[in-house]
Short mmCIF file of C-alpha atoms in Angstrom, two decimals:
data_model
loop_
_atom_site.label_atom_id
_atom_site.label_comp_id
_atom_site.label_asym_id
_atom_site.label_seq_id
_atom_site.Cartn_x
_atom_site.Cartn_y
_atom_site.Cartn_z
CA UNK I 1 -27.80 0.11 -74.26
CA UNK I 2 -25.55 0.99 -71.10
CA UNK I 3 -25.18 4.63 -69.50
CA UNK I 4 -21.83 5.68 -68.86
CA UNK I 5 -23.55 5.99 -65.19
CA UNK I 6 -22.54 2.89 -64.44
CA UNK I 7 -19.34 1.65 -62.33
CA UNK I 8 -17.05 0.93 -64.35
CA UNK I 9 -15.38 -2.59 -64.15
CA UNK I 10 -11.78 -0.80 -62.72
CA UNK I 11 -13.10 1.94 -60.68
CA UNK I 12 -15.07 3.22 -58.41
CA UNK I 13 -18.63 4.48 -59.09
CA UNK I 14 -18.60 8.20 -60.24
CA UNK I 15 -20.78 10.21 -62.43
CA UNK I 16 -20.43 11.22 -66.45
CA UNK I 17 -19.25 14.63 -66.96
CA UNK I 18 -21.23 16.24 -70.28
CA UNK I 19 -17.92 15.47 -72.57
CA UNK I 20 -17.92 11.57 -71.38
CA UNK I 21 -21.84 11.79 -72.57
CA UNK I 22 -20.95 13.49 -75.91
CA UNK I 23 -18.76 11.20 -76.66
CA UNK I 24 -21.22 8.01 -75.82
CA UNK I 25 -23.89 9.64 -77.73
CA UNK I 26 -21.35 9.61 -81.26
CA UNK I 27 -20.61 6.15 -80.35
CA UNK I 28 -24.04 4.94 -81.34
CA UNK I 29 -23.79 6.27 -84.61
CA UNK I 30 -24.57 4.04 -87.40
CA UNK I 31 -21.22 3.30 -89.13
CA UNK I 32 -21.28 4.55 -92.92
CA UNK I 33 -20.55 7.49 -95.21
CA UNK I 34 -23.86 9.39 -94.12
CA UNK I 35 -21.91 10.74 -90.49
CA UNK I 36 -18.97 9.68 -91.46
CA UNK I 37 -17.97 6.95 -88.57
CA UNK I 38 -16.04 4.44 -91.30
CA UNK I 39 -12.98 5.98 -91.03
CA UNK I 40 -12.41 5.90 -87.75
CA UNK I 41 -13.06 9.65 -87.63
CA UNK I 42 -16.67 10.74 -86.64
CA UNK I 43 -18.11 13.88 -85.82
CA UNK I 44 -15.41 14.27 -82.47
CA UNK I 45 -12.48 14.24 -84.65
CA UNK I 46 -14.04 16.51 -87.68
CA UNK I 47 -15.11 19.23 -84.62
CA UNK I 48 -11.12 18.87 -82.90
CA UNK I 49 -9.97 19.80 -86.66
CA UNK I 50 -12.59 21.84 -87.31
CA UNK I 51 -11.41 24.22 -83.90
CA UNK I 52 -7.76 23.36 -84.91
CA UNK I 53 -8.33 25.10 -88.18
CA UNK I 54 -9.49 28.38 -86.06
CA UNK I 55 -6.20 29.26 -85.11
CA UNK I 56 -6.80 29.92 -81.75
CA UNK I 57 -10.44 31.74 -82.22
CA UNK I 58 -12.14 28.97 -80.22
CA UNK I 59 -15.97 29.64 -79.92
CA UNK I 60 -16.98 30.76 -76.57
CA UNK I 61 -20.33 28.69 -76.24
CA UNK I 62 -19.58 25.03 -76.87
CA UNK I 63 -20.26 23.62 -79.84
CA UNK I 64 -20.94 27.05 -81.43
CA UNK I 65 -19.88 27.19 -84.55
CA UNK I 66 -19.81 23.34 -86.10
CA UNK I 67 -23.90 22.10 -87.18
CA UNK I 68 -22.86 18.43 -86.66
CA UNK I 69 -21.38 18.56 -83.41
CA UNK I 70 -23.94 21.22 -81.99
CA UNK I 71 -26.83 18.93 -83.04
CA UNK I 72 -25.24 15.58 -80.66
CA UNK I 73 -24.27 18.37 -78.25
CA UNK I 74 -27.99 18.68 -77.66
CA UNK I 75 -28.89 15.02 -77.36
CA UNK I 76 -25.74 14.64 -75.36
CA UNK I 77 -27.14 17.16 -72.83
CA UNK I 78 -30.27 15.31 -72.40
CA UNK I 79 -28.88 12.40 -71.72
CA UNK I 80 -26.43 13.79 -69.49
CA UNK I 81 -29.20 14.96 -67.27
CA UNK I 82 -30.95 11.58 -67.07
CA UNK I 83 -27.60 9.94 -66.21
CA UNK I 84 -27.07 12.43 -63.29
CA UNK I 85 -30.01 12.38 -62.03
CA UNK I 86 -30.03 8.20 -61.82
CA UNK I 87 -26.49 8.92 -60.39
CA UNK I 88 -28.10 11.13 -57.57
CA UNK I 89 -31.14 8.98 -57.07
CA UNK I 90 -28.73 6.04 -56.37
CA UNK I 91 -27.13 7.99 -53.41
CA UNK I 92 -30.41 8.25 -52.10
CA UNK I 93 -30.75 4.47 -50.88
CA UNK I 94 -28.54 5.07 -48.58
CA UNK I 95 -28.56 7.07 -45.20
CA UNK I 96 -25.06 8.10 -45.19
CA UNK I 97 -25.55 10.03 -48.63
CA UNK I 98 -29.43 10.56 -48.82
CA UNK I 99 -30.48 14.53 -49.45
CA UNK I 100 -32.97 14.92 -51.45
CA UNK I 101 -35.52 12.34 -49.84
CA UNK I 102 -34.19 13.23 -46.23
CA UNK I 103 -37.86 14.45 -45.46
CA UNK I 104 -38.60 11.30 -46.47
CA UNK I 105 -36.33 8.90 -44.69
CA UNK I 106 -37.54 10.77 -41.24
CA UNK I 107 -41.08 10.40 -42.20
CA UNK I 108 -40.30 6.30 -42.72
CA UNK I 109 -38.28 6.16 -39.10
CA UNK I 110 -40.84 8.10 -37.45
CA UNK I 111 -38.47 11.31 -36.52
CA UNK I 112 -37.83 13.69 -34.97
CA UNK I 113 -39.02 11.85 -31.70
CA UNK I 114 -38.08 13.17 -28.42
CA UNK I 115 -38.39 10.21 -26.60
CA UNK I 116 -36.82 8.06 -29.52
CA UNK I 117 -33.59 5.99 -28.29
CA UNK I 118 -32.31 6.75 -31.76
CA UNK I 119 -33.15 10.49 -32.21
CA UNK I 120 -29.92 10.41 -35.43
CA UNK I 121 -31.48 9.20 -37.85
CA UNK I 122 -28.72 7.11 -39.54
CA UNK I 123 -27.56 5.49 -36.15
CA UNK I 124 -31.88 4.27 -35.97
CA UNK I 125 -31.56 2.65 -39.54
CA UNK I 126 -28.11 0.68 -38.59
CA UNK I 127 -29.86 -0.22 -34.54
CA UNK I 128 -30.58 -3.54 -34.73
CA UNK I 129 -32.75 -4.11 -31.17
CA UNK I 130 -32.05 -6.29 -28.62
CA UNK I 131 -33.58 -8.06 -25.64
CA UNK I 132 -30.73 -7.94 -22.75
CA UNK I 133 -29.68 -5.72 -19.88
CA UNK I 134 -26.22 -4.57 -21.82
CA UNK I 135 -28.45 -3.28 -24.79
CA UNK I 136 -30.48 -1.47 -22.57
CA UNK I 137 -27.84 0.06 -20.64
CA UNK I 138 -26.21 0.99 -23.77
CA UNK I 139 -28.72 2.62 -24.88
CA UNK I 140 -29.34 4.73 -21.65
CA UNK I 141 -25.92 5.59 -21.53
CA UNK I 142 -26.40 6.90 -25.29
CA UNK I 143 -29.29 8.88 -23.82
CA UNK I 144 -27.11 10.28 -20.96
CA UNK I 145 -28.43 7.89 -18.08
CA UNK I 146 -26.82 5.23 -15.77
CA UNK I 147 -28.23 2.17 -15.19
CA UNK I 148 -27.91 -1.70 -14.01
CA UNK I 149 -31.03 -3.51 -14.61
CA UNK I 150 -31.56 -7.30 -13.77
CA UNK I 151 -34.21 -9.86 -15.26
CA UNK I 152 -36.47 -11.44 -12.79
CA UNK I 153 -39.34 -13.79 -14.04
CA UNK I 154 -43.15 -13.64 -11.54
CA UNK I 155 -43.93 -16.65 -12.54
CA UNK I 156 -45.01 -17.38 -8.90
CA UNK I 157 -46.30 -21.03 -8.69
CA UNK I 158 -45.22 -21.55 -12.24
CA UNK I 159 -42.45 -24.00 -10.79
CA UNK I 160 -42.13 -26.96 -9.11
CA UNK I 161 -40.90 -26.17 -5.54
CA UNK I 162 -42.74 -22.56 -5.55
CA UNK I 163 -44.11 -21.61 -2.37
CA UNK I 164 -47.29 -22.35 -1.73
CA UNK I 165 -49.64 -19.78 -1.10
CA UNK I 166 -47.17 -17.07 -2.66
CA UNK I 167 -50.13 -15.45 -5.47
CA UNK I 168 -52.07 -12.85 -4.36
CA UNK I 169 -54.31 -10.95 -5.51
CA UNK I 170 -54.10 -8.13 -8.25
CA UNK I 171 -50.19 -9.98 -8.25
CA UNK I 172 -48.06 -10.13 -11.68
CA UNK I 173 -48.84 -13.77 -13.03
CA UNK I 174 -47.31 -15.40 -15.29
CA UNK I 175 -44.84 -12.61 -17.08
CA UNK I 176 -41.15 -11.55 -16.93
CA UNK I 177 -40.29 -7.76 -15.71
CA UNK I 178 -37.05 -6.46 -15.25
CA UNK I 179 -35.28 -4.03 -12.04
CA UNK I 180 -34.11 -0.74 -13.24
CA UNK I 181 -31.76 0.99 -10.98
CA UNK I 182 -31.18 4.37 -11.79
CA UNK I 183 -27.69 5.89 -10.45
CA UNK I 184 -28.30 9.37 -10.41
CA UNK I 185 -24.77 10.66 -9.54
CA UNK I 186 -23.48 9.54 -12.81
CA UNK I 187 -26.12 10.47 -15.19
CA UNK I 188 -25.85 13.77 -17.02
CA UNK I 189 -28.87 13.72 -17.97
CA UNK I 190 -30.09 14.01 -14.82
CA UNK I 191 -32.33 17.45 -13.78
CA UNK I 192 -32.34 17.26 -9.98
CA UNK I 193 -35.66 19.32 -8.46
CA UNK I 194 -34.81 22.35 -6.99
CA UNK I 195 -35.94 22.01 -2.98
CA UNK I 196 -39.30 23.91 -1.75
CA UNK I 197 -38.42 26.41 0.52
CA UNK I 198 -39.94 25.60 4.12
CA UNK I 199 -43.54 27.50 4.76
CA UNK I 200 -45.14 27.64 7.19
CA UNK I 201 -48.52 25.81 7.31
CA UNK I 202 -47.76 23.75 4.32
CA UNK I 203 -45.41 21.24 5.67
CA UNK I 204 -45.99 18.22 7.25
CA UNK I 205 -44.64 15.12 9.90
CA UNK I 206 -42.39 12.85 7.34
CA UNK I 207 -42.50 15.11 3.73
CA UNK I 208 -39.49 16.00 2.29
CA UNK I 209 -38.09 19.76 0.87
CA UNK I 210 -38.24 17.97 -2.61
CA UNK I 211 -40.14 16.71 -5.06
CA UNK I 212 -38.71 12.89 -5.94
CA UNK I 213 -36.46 12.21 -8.81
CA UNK I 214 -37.95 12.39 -12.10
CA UNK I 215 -36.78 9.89 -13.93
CA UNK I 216 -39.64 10.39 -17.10
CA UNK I 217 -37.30 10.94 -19.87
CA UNK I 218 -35.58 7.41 -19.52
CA UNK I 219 -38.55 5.71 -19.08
CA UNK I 220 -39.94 7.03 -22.20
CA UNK I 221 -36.47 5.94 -24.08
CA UNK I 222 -36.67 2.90 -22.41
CA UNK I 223 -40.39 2.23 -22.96
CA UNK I 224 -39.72 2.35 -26.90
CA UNK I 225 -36.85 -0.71 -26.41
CA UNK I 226 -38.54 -2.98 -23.69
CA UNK I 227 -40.73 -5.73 -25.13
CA UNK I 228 -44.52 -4.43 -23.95
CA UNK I 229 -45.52 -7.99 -22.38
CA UNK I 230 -42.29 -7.10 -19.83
CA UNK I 231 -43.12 -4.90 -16.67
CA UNK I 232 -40.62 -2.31 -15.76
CA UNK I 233 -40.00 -1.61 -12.12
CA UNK I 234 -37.56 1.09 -11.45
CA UNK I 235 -35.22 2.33 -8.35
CA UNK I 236 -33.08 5.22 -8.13
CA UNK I 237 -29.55 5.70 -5.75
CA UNK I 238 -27.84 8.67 -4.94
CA UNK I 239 -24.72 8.69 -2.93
#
């Protein structure tokens, strides 16, 4: 057996209202004399003559009034139920139309996250990563940051042609890390320190009236994005 829930072959997908599911119900009928459904009549057409025969006193609660068609009304509500609710629970696999299970969508994506490049949830389930400067950048500039970045490998002596002598010690060996520049002019999101007012006693030869840039929020966006085996070195400009 087939619900009336389902798309229909023509049209788009939509929902059966409680007459459409009255009507399905009488169409499984046995056919015989016992409902009648051998005529081509059936309990629908005996309840529209039925209310024709009122002359104009049409009950108030639907079916009232007719035994047959009040006892398929029933059924018809029960199954009209079950087919919405599979109707509803089928806009629930996706994010664009998911309600009832929103709690649990954000539970599966891990939000809300504050330092989550993808703090909406929908844009996080279509984000499909990446591994290159642009993406990054994109990203920050999402997040209300400017930046350039380059990819450098420290592979130092991992080459032929690599200048002797060139590891030291407590040196990078071996792994890729990439050059973050931060352009600080043209990032909204940008919170520039307010400047310590001079006292005396507490300042000293070469210190500046500021604390440096604080860069932490894009470093935690950027953190969630950047392969872990890849170091991060970043540089701010202003100016």
């Amino acid at each position: 057996m087939t619900t009336a829930c389902s798309p229909a072959e023509t049209g788009p997908f939509r929902c059966p209202t409680f007459i459409e599911s009255f009507l399905a119900t009488l169409a499984l009928q046995p056919r015989g004399r016992a409902w009648p459904t051998n005529d081509g009549g059936g309990t629908a057409h005996r309840y529209l003559d039925w209310l024709a025969s009122l002359a104009g006193a049409i009950p108030v609660a639907w079916p009232w009034g007719f035994v047959d068609a009040g006892f398929w009304a029933a059924i018809a509500r029960v199954r009209n139920f079950v087919e919405t609710r599979l109707c509803d629970l089928r806009l629930e696999f996706w994010c664009q139309t998911q309600k009832e299970t929103h709690d649990e969508w954000m539970a599966e994506y891990g939000l809300p996250d504050a330092c989550d490049p993808f703090p909406d949830l929908c844009t996080k389930v279509a984000a499909i990563g990446g591994t290159q400067c642009d993406y990054y950048a994109a990203v920050a500039t999402r997040a209300g940051w400017s930046i350039t970045c380059s990819s450098v490998n420290a592979g130092c002596g991992g080459q032929a042609g690599d200048m002797a002598g060139c590891m030291s010690a407590g040196a990078i060996g071996g792994g890729s890390y990439i050059v973050i520049i931060v352009d600080l002019d043209k990032s909204p999101a940008y919170v520039a320190p307010s400047e310590t007012p001079p006292l005396a006693g507490l300042l000293q030869a070469g210190g500046g009236l500021s604390c440096p840039p604080d860069i932490t929020p894009l470093q935690c966006i950027l953190d969630r994005i950047v392969h872990a085996h890849i170091v991060i070195e970043y540089q701010t400009i202003r100016g």
